[in-house]
Amino acid sequence: MRSLFEASSIAVVGASQKEGKIGHIIVRNLIGSGYRGSLYPVNPRSAEVLGLKCYPDLASIPGEVEMVVVVVPGTAVPQVMEEAGEKGAKVAVVISAGFRETGREGAELERRVGEIARRHGLRVLGPNCMGVISTSNSMNATFTNDYPREGPVAISSQSGAICSVVLDWARATRIGFSKFISVGNKLDIDEADLLGYLKDDEQTAVIGLYIEGMSKGQEF
């Protein structure tokens, strides 16, 4: 869980040169938030993204990769997860949609992604999520236009719409956040995992959760 909020290196698979593309926005947000770790855009069709050298795949990156942000079509996610596991990544933030929320085929695809992640010991946030913000790590690994000020409140939401509303409210009221997490389909990481980490987080004094369903009630 530490790698989700304090990753020292991040690869964005599906990074894009095109403004408006999610893969472009996430790289831009990581740069704009002042992320101090190593940042690696990955796209076999680009030489660079926003001034950063772009790599054709994860294996081509010369250094270690602690977090992988996945912004490719859903059907391509299993291959990326295999590459992430082989690279030794600790956590994957799967922004991509097209999984359980779309029906039976999507649910099967999500199951495959989960099997690959477990085999490699890779923790997963998402899929079908907005990403994660950690202001203490100057890390905005989301596609939102709102980067909150630093503060003592940690927020997790299963709803992307609620995420957007809370960030709008925070900007207007000048409330600051330590962590901001969009959990999406909760293939792996859920509220119980987040509470286990956030309860001991020195930057967090208040934890707010928007929950639509719970699969690990006793742990929670």
XYZ file of N, CA, C and O in Angstrom, residues 2-145:
576
model
N 2.030 1.197 0.630
C 2.893 2.373 0.639
C 3.225 2.821 -0.778
O 3.285 4.030 -1.072
N 3.420 1.861 -1.682
C 3.791 2.199 -3.056
C 2.692 2.967 -3.777
O 2.976 3.703 -4.732
N 1.445 2.805 -3.344
C 0.342 3.522 -3.983
C 0.449 5.019 -3.736
O 0.087 5.821 -4.600
N 0.951 5.403 -2.562
C 0.986 6.814 -2.188
C 2.383 7.421 -2.199
O 2.524 8.636 -2.254
N 3.409 6.585 -2.143
C 4.771 7.103 -2.010
C 5.706 6.534 -3.069
O 6.915 6.404 -2.842
N 5.177 6.189 -4.224
C 6.004 5.592 -5.276
C 7.146 6.520 -5.671
O 6.942 7.717 -5.896
N 8.339 5.957 -5.782
C 9.506 6.743 -6.175
C 9.703 6.765 -7.684
O 10.536 7.520 -8.192
N 8.948 5.948 -8.403
C 9.018 5.933 -9.862
C 7.672 5.484 -10.416
O 7.041 4.579 -9.881
N 7.256 6.142 -11.501
C 5.944 5.872 -12.104
C 6.099 5.760 -13.615
O 6.736 6.608 -14.253
N 5.512 4.721 -14.194
C 5.399 4.591 -15.641
C 3.935 4.760 -16.027
O 3.053 4.174 -15.393
N 3.677 5.564 -17.046
C 2.318 5.763 -17.550
C 2.218 5.039 -18.887
O 2.760 5.497 -19.904
N 1.555 3.889 -18.886
C 1.431 3.077 -20.102
C 0.176 3.518 -20.850
O -0.939 3.418 -20.340
N 0.392 4.023 -22.061
C -0.689 4.641 -22.817
C -0.556 6.148 -22.812
O -1.499 6.868 -23.163
N 0.619 6.641 -22.431
C 0.893 8.074 -22.475
C 0.718 8.574 -23.910
O 1.003 7.851 -24.866
N 0.248 9.807 -24.048
C -0.075 10.316 -25.380
C 0.457 11.735 -25.570
O 0.501 12.530 -24.628
N 0.841 12.041 -26.811
C 1.233 13.401 -27.172
C 0.025 14.295 -27.410
O 0.155 15.518 -27.421
N -1.145 13.698 -27.605
C -2.324 14.460 -28.006
C -3.027 15.072 -26.799
O -3.434 14.373 -25.881
N -3.169 16.385 -26.836
C -3.894 17.066 -25.772
C -5.337 16.567 -25.736
O -5.968 16.342 -26.760
N -5.857 16.413 -24.536
C -7.222 15.933 -24.370
C -7.309 14.439 -24.139
O -8.287 13.957 -23.573
N -6.293 13.686 -24.555
C -6.250 12.250 -24.284
C -5.914 12.021 -22.817
O -5.097 12.736 -22.230
N -6.537 11.003 -22.216
C -6.300 10.742 -20.800
C -4.818 10.463 -20.542
O -4.247 10.908 -19.544
N -4.174 9.756 -21.456
C -2.765 9.457 -21.292
C -1.878 10.692 -21.343
O -0.767 10.695 -20.807
N -2.345 11.741 -21.978
C -1.634 13.027 -21.997
C -1.892 13.784 -20.702
O -0.966 14.327 -20.082
N -3.159 13.802 -20.285
C -3.542 14.560 -19.094
C -2.834 14.028 -17.851
O -2.368 14.801 -17.004
N -2.737 12.697 -17.724
C -2.105 12.119 -16.524
C -0.627 12.486 -16.459
O -0.122 12.868 -15.394
N 0.086 12.396 -17.576
C 1.495 12.802 -17.574
C 1.606 14.286 -17.246
O 2.446 14.699 -16.436
N 0.745 15.100 -17.847
C 0.753 16.544 -17.570
C 0.487 16.823 -16.095
O 1.139 17.675 -15.478
N -0.479 16.095 -15.506
C -0.805 16.310 -14.096
C 0.331 15.898 -13.168
O 0.568 16.536 -12.140
N 1.016 14.812 -13.497
C 2.159 14.391 -12.677
C 3.275 15.434 -12.720
O 3.878 15.763 -11.699
N 3.538 15.967 -13.900
C 4.539 17.017 -14.022
C 4.071 18.277 -13.283
O 4.818 18.883 -12.509
N 2.809 18.653 -13.511
C 2.276 19.883 -12.939
C 2.165 19.870 -11.432
O 2.245 20.921 -10.785
N 1.977 18.679 -10.845
C 1.867 18.585 -9.391
C 3.231 18.616 -8.715
O 3.327 18.663 -7.487
N 4.295 18.581 -9.525
C 5.647 18.643 -8.971
C 6.194 17.302 -8.528
O 7.087 17.249 -7.678
N 5.683 16.214 -9.113
C 6.156 14.888 -8.729
C 7.673 14.812 -8.851
O 8.246 15.148 -9.888
N 8.337 14.375 -7.783
C 9.794 14.419 -7.715
C 10.469 13.098 -8.081
O 11.699 13.027 -8.170
N 9.687 12.043 -8.274
C 10.283 10.758 -8.618
C 10.569 10.644 -10.103
O 10.401 11.591 -10.878
N 11.000 9.465 -10.518
C 11.264 9.203 -11.935
C 9.936 8.943 -12.656
O 9.100 8.183 -12.170
N 9.753 9.579 -13.805
C 8.501 9.483 -14.552
C 8.801 8.990 -15.963
O 9.616 9.587 -16.687
N 8.139 7.887 -16.348
C 8.409 7.247 -17.629
C 7.125 7.108 -18.457
O 6.294 6.235 -18.164
N 6.930 7.921 -19.498
C 5.830 7.663 -20.432
C 6.142 6.412 -21.261
O 7.295 6.168 -21.615
N 5.101 5.631 -21.548
C 5.275 4.412 -22.345
C 4.259 4.414 -23.488
O 3.039 4.464 -23.250
N 4.765 4.388 -24.715
C 3.920 4.306 -25.907
C 4.831 3.969 -27.080
O 5.742 4.738 -27.388
N 4.618 2.835 -27.754
C 5.520 2.439 -28.846
C 5.452 3.359 -30.057
O 6.323 3.294 -30.932
N 4.452 4.250 -30.129
C 4.298 5.123 -31.292
C 4.786 6.550 -31.047
O 4.597 7.417 -31.904
N 5.390 6.793 -29.885
C 5.857 8.150 -29.575
C 7.305 8.114 -29.103
O 7.710 7.204 -28.383
N 8.064 9.147 -29.508
C 9.451 9.274 -29.070
C 9.540 10.044 -27.761
O 10.441 9.816 -26.954
N 8.600 10.985 -27.550
C 8.572 11.733 -26.310
C 7.164 12.227 -26.026
O 6.331 12.330 -26.930
N 6.892 12.509 -24.770
C 5.609 13.073 -24.343
C 5.912 14.188 -23.357
O 6.575 13.958 -22.332
N 5.495 15.387 -23.695
C 5.686 16.565 -22.844
C 7.148 16.721 -22.414
O 7.462 17.019 -21.265
N 8.041 16.491 -23.364
C 9.461 16.682 -23.123
C 10.157 15.521 -22.452
O 11.378 15.564 -22.248
N 9.431 14.460 -22.123
C 10.024 13.291 -21.493
C 10.243 12.190 -22.525
O 9.384 11.969 -23.389
N 11.374 11.502 -22.443
C 11.629 10.365 -23.329
C 10.541 9.326 -23.140
O 10.159 8.989 -22.015
N 10.001 8.817 -24.249
C 8.929 7.819 -24.218
C 9.502 6.458 -24.598
O 10.281 6.335 -25.548
N 9.103 5.441 -23.858
C 9.622 4.091 -24.053
C 8.570 3.214 -24.745
O 7.363 3.386 -24.525
N 9.016 2.260 -25.570
C 8.050 1.415 -26.297
C 7.309 0.430 -25.413
O 6.192 0.013 -25.729
N 7.922 0.016 -24.286
C 7.280 -0.911 -23.362
C 7.971 -0.799 -22.008
O 9.004 -0.124 -21.863
N 7.425 -1.457 -21.017
C 7.978 -1.369 -19.668
C 9.367 -1.982 -19.574
O 10.230 -1.490 -18.843
N 9.592 -3.041 -20.317
C 10.897 -3.717 -20.259
C 12.027 -2.809 -20.733
O 13.184 -2.998 -20.342
N 11.714 -1.822 -21.568
C 12.743 -0.936 -22.126
C 13.179 0.146 -21.148
O 14.201 0.806 -21.379
N 12.437 0.355 -20.077
C 12.788 1.382 -19.102
C 14.039 0.940 -18.344
O 14.084 -0.166 -17.801
N 15.070 1.779 -18.276
C 16.335 1.348 -17.671
C 16.282 1.219 -16.154
O 16.994 0.402 -15.573
N 15.464 1.998 -15.491
C 15.427 1.965 -14.035
C 14.290 1.125 -13.503
O 13.530 0.491 -14.252
N 14.150 1.117 -12.176
C 13.048 0.418 -11.534
C 11.749 1.193 -11.733
O 11.756 2.413 -11.878
N 10.638 0.475 -11.726
C 9.314 1.083 -11.814
C 8.495 0.582 -10.628
O 8.217 -0.610 -10.523
N 8.121 1.491 -9.738
C 7.370 1.088 -8.557
C 5.866 1.077 -8.815
O 5.160 0.187 -8.360
N 5.372 2.082 -9.558
C 3.945 2.168 -9.878
C 3.759 2.229 -11.386
O 4.525 2.901 -12.088
N 2.747 1.520 -11.874
C 2.369 1.589 -13.284
C 0.944 2.130 -13.375
O 0.024 1.568 -12.778
N 0.780 3.234 -14.095
C -0.551 3.777 -14.376
C -0.945 3.300 -15.764
O -0.227 3.556 -16.741
N -2.074 2.602 -15.864
C -2.463 1.922 -17.104
C -3.619 2.673 -17.762
O -4.703 2.801 -17.190
N -3.361 3.165 -18.991
C -4.362 3.949 -19.717
C -4.460 3.427 -21.152
O -4.371 4.188 -22.103
N -4.636 2.123 -21.292
C -4.772 1.495 -22.607
C -6.166 0.885 -22.715
O -6.867 0.755 -21.709
N -6.611 0.511 -23.915
C -7.913 -0.169 -24.015
C -7.979 -1.396 -23.116
O -6.961 -2.079 -22.896
N -9.155 -1.697 -22.607
C -9.316 -2.781 -21.642
C -8.737 -4.104 -22.094
O -8.115 -4.822 -21.303
N -8.884 -4.428 -23.368
C -8.408 -5.715 -23.872
C -6.883 -5.810 -23.844
O -6.321 -6.912 -23.876
N -6.193 -4.678 -23.783
C -4.726 -4.679 -23.750
C -4.178 -4.700 -22.332
O -2.967 -4.865 -22.145
N -5.036 -4.563 -21.336
C -4.578 -4.477 -19.949
C -3.886 -5.762 -19.473
O -2.860 -5.684 -18.790
N -4.403 -6.968 -19.780
C -3.705 -8.171 -19.304
C -2.234 -8.222 -19.703
O -1.373 -8.578 -18.891
N -1.918 -7.865 -20.950
C -0.530 -7.879 -21.395
C 0.304 -6.862 -20.625
O 1.455 -7.138 -20.232
N -0.268 -5.685 -20.384
C 0.454 -4.669 -19.610
C 0.705 -5.159 -18.191
O 1.781 -4.936 -17.619
N -0.266 -5.846 -17.609
C -0.102 -6.363 -16.253
C 0.999 -7.415 -16.194
O 1.781 -7.463 -15.233
N 1.085 -8.263 -17.221
C 2.182 -9.233 -17.288
C 3.529 -8.507 -17.326
O 4.474 -8.865 -16.602
N 3.617 -7.483 -18.158
C 4.860 -6.729 -18.276
C 5.196 -6.017 -16.969
O 6.363 -5.951 -16.565
N 4.172 -5.479 -16.303
C 4.389 -4.792 -15.022
C 4.918 -5.761 -13.974
O 5.835 -5.434 -13.208
N 4.334 -6.957 -13.938
C 4.806 -7.959 -12.987
C 6.227 -8.382 -13.262
O 7.041 -8.521 -12.344
N 6.554 -8.581 -14.533
C 7.912 -8.983 -14.904
C 8.918 -7.870 -14.621
O 10.092 -8.141 -14.333
N 8.468 -6.620 -14.687
C 9.335 -5.480 -14.409
C 9.583 -5.316 -12.908
O 10.532 -4.629 -12.502
N 8.745 -5.939 -12.093
C 8.900 -5.835 -10.651
C 8.128 -4.704 -10.022
O 8.417 -4.299 -8.888
N 7.126 -4.170 -10.726
C 6.293 -3.103 -10.171
C 5.540 -3.605 -8.938
O 5.245 -4.797 -8.816
N 5.237 -2.688 -8.033
C 4.552 -3.035 -6.794
C 3.049 -2.799 -6.864
O 2.272 -3.492 -6.208
N 2.630 -1.797 -7.655
C 1.211 -1.454 -7.706
C 0.862 -0.947 -9.098
O 1.681 -0.307 -9.764
N -0.348 -1.284 -9.546
C -0.863 -0.800 -10.829
C -2.141 -0.020 -10.580
O -3.034 -0.490 -9.865
N -2.224 1.166 -11.161
C -3.438 1.981 -11.115
C -4.073 1.864 -12.495
O -3.578 2.435 -13.468
N -5.157 1.095 -12.585
C -5.766 0.799 -13.885
C -6.912 1.776 -14.124
O -8.020 1.613 -13.604
N -6.624 2.809 -14.908
C -7.631 3.805 -15.284
C -8.599 3.213 -16.313
O -9.783 3.549 -16.332
N -8.113 2.326 -17.142
C -8.882 1.761 -18.255
C -10.239 1.232 -17.809
O -10.379 0.640 -16.732
N -11.242 1.415 -18.680
C -12.583 0.877 -18.455
C -12.800 -0.322 -19.378
O -11.894 -0.751 -20.090
N -14.034 -0.867 -19.347
C -14.377 -2.012 -20.179
C -14.314 -3.318 -19.447
O -14.085 -4.373 -20.048
N -14.573 -3.279 -18.145
C -14.462 -4.469 -17.317
C -15.829 -4.858 -16.745
O -16.814 -4.855 -17.465
N -15.880 -5.212 -15.478
C -17.098 -5.736 -14.884
C -18.306 -4.825 -15.096
O -19.442 -5.301 -15.199
N -18.058 -3.537 -15.203
C -19.163 -2.580 -15.352
C -19.876 -2.697 -16.692
O -20.965 -2.148 -16.876
N -19.270 -3.461 -17.656
C -19.860 -3.567 -18.991
C -20.612 -4.870 -19.224
O -21.265 -5.015 -20.255
N -20.507 -5.822 -18.298
C -21.221 -7.085 -18.492
C -20.330 -8.300 -18.360
O -19.221 -8.238 -17.821
N -20.797 -9.454 -18.893
C -20.139 -10.744 -18.671
C -18.725 -10.786 -19.248
O -17.801 -11.257 -18.586
N -18.545 -10.318 -20.492
C -17.213 -10.375 -21.097
C -16.238 -9.490 -20.325
O -15.077 -9.859 -20.123
N -16.702 -8.332 -19.910
C -15.858 -7.449 -19.131
C -15.487 -8.048 -17.793
O -14.353 -7.879 -17.310
N -16.432 -8.758 -17.180
C -16.163 -9.410 -15.899
C -15.093 -10.491 -16.059
O -14.226 -10.660 -15.184
N -15.140 -11.232 -17.159
C -14.130 -12.258 -17.413
C -12.757 -11.614 -17.631
O -11.730 -12.115 -17.148
N -12.732 -10.496 -18.338
C -11.491 -9.778 -18.553
C -10.910 -9.290 -17.222
O -9.699 -9.406 -16.979
N -11.769 -8.804 -16.356
C -11.325 -8.340 -15.041
C -10.773 -9.500 -14.207
O -9.788 -9.348 -13.485
N -11.423 -10.662 -14.324
C -10.938 -11.842 -13.599
C -9.532 -12.207 -14.053
O -8.667 -12.535 -13.235
N -9.282 -12.156 -15.365
C -7.945 -12.458 -15.898
C -6.908 -11.477 -15.367
O -5.800 -11.877 -15.001
N -7.258 -10.202 -15.334
C -6.339 -9.193 -14.812
C -6.008 -9.491 -13.352
O -4.856 -9.396 -12.927
N -7.014 -9.881 -12.585
C -6.802 -10.211 -11.179
C -5.880 -11.410 -11.001
O -5.015 -11.411 -10.116
N -6.049 -12.428 -11.826
C -5.186 -13.609 -11.751
C -3.735 -13.254 -12.034
O -2.821 -13.716 -11.341
N -3.515 -12.433 -13.052
C -2.153 -12.029 -13.399
C -1.531 -11.241 -12.253
O -0.375 -11.463 -11.870
N -2.304 -10.314 -11.686
C -1.796 -9.482 -10.588
C -1.412 -10.335 -9.383
O -0.341 -10.148 -8.788
N -2.264 -11.285 -9.032
C -1.970 -12.133 -7.870
C -0.732 -12.988 -8.106
O 0.078 -13.202 -7.192
N -0.578 -13.478 -9.325
C 0.585 -14.314 -9.641
C 1.885 -13.550 -9.478
O 2.909 -14.112 -9.082
N 1.851 -12.252 -9.765
C 3.061 -11.429 -9.672
C 3.166 -10.676 -8.344
O 4.148 -9.947 -8.143
N 2.178 -10.830 -7.463
C 2.200 -10.073 -6.215
C 2.022 -8.587 -6.424
O 2.579 -7.762 -5.688
N 1.224 -8.230 -7.417
C 1.030 -6.841 -7.830
C -0.303 -6.335 -7.295
O -1.349 -6.910 -7.589
N -0.296 -5.282 -6.481
C -1.534 -4.688 -5.991
C -2.168 -3.848 -7.087
O -1.469 -3.257 -7.928
N -3.507 -3.771 -7.092
C -4.228 -3.093 -8.171
C -5.257 -2.128 -7.596
O -6.086 -2.509 -6.763
N -5.211 -0.873 -8.062
C -6.279 0.095 -7.818
C -7.103 0.197 -9.096
O -6.555 0.407 -10.174
N -8.430 0.054 -8.973
C -9.288 0.053 -10.151
C -9.717 -1.368 -10.469
O -9.792 -2.210 -9.572
N -9.982 -1.656 -11.747
C -9.951 -0.761 -12.905
C -11.130 0.203 -12.922
O -11.896 0.266 -11.965
N -11.229 0.951 -14.039
C -12.346 1.883 -14.223
C -12.359 2.929 -13.112
O -13.379 3.174 -12.489
N -11.182 3.545 -12.871
C -11.100 4.552 -11.809
C -10.455 5.825 -12.350
O -9.929 5.853 -13.464
N -10.489 6.898 -11.546
C -9.881 8.173 -11.925
C -8.411 8.245 -11.551
O -7.678 9.086 -12.069
N -7.968 7.379 -10.608
C -6.584 7.387 -10.192
C -6.424 7.780 -8.740
O -7.348 7.640 -7.933
N -5.242 8.301 -8.400
C -4.909 8.573 -7.004
C -4.085 9.854 -6.911
O -3.261 10.148 -7.782
N -4.335 10.611 -5.834
C -3.567 11.818 -5.517
C -2.940 11.643 -4.146
O -3.608 11.195 -3.203
N -1.670 11.992 -4.024
C -0.988 12.044 -2.729
C -0.250 13.371 -2.662
O 0.815 13.522 -3.270
N -0.828 14.354 -1.959
C -0.215 15.686 -1.950
C 1.131 15.673 -1.239
O 2.020 16.453 -1.589
N 1.317 14.793 -0.247
C 2.600 14.743 0.463
C 3.721 14.255 -0.439
O 4.894 14.520 -0.179
N 3.364 13.535 -1.523
C 4.340 13.054 -2.494
C 4.297 13.878 -3.779
O 4.897 13.500 -4.784
N 3.551 15.012 -3.738
C 3.392 15.876 -4.920
C 3.002 15.053 -6.141
O 3.558 15.217 -7.237
N 2.024 14.164 -5.968
C 1.675 13.190 -7.002
C 0.196 13.276 -7.361
O -0.676 12.984 -6.553
N -0.071 13.709 -8.584
C -1.433 13.720 -9.106
C -1.507 12.740 -10.256
O -1.308 13.095 -11.412
N -1.784 11.479 -9.942
C -1.893 10.427 -10.954
C -3.359 10.209 -11.292
O -3.896 9.103 -11.168
N -4.029 11.298 -11.703
C -5.429 11.244 -12.116
C -5.583 12.047 -13.405
O -4.660 12.727 -13.848
N -6.805 12.018 -13.963
C -7.080 12.846 -15.135
C -8.018 14.000 -14.787
O -8.635 14.596 -15.659
N -8.115 14.333 -13.490
C -8.914 15.480 -13.091
C -8.130 16.770 -13.299
O -6.897 16.785 -13.255
N -8.834 17.857 -13.531
C -8.192 19.159 -13.673
C -7.977 19.844 -12.329
O -7.353 20.906 -12.274
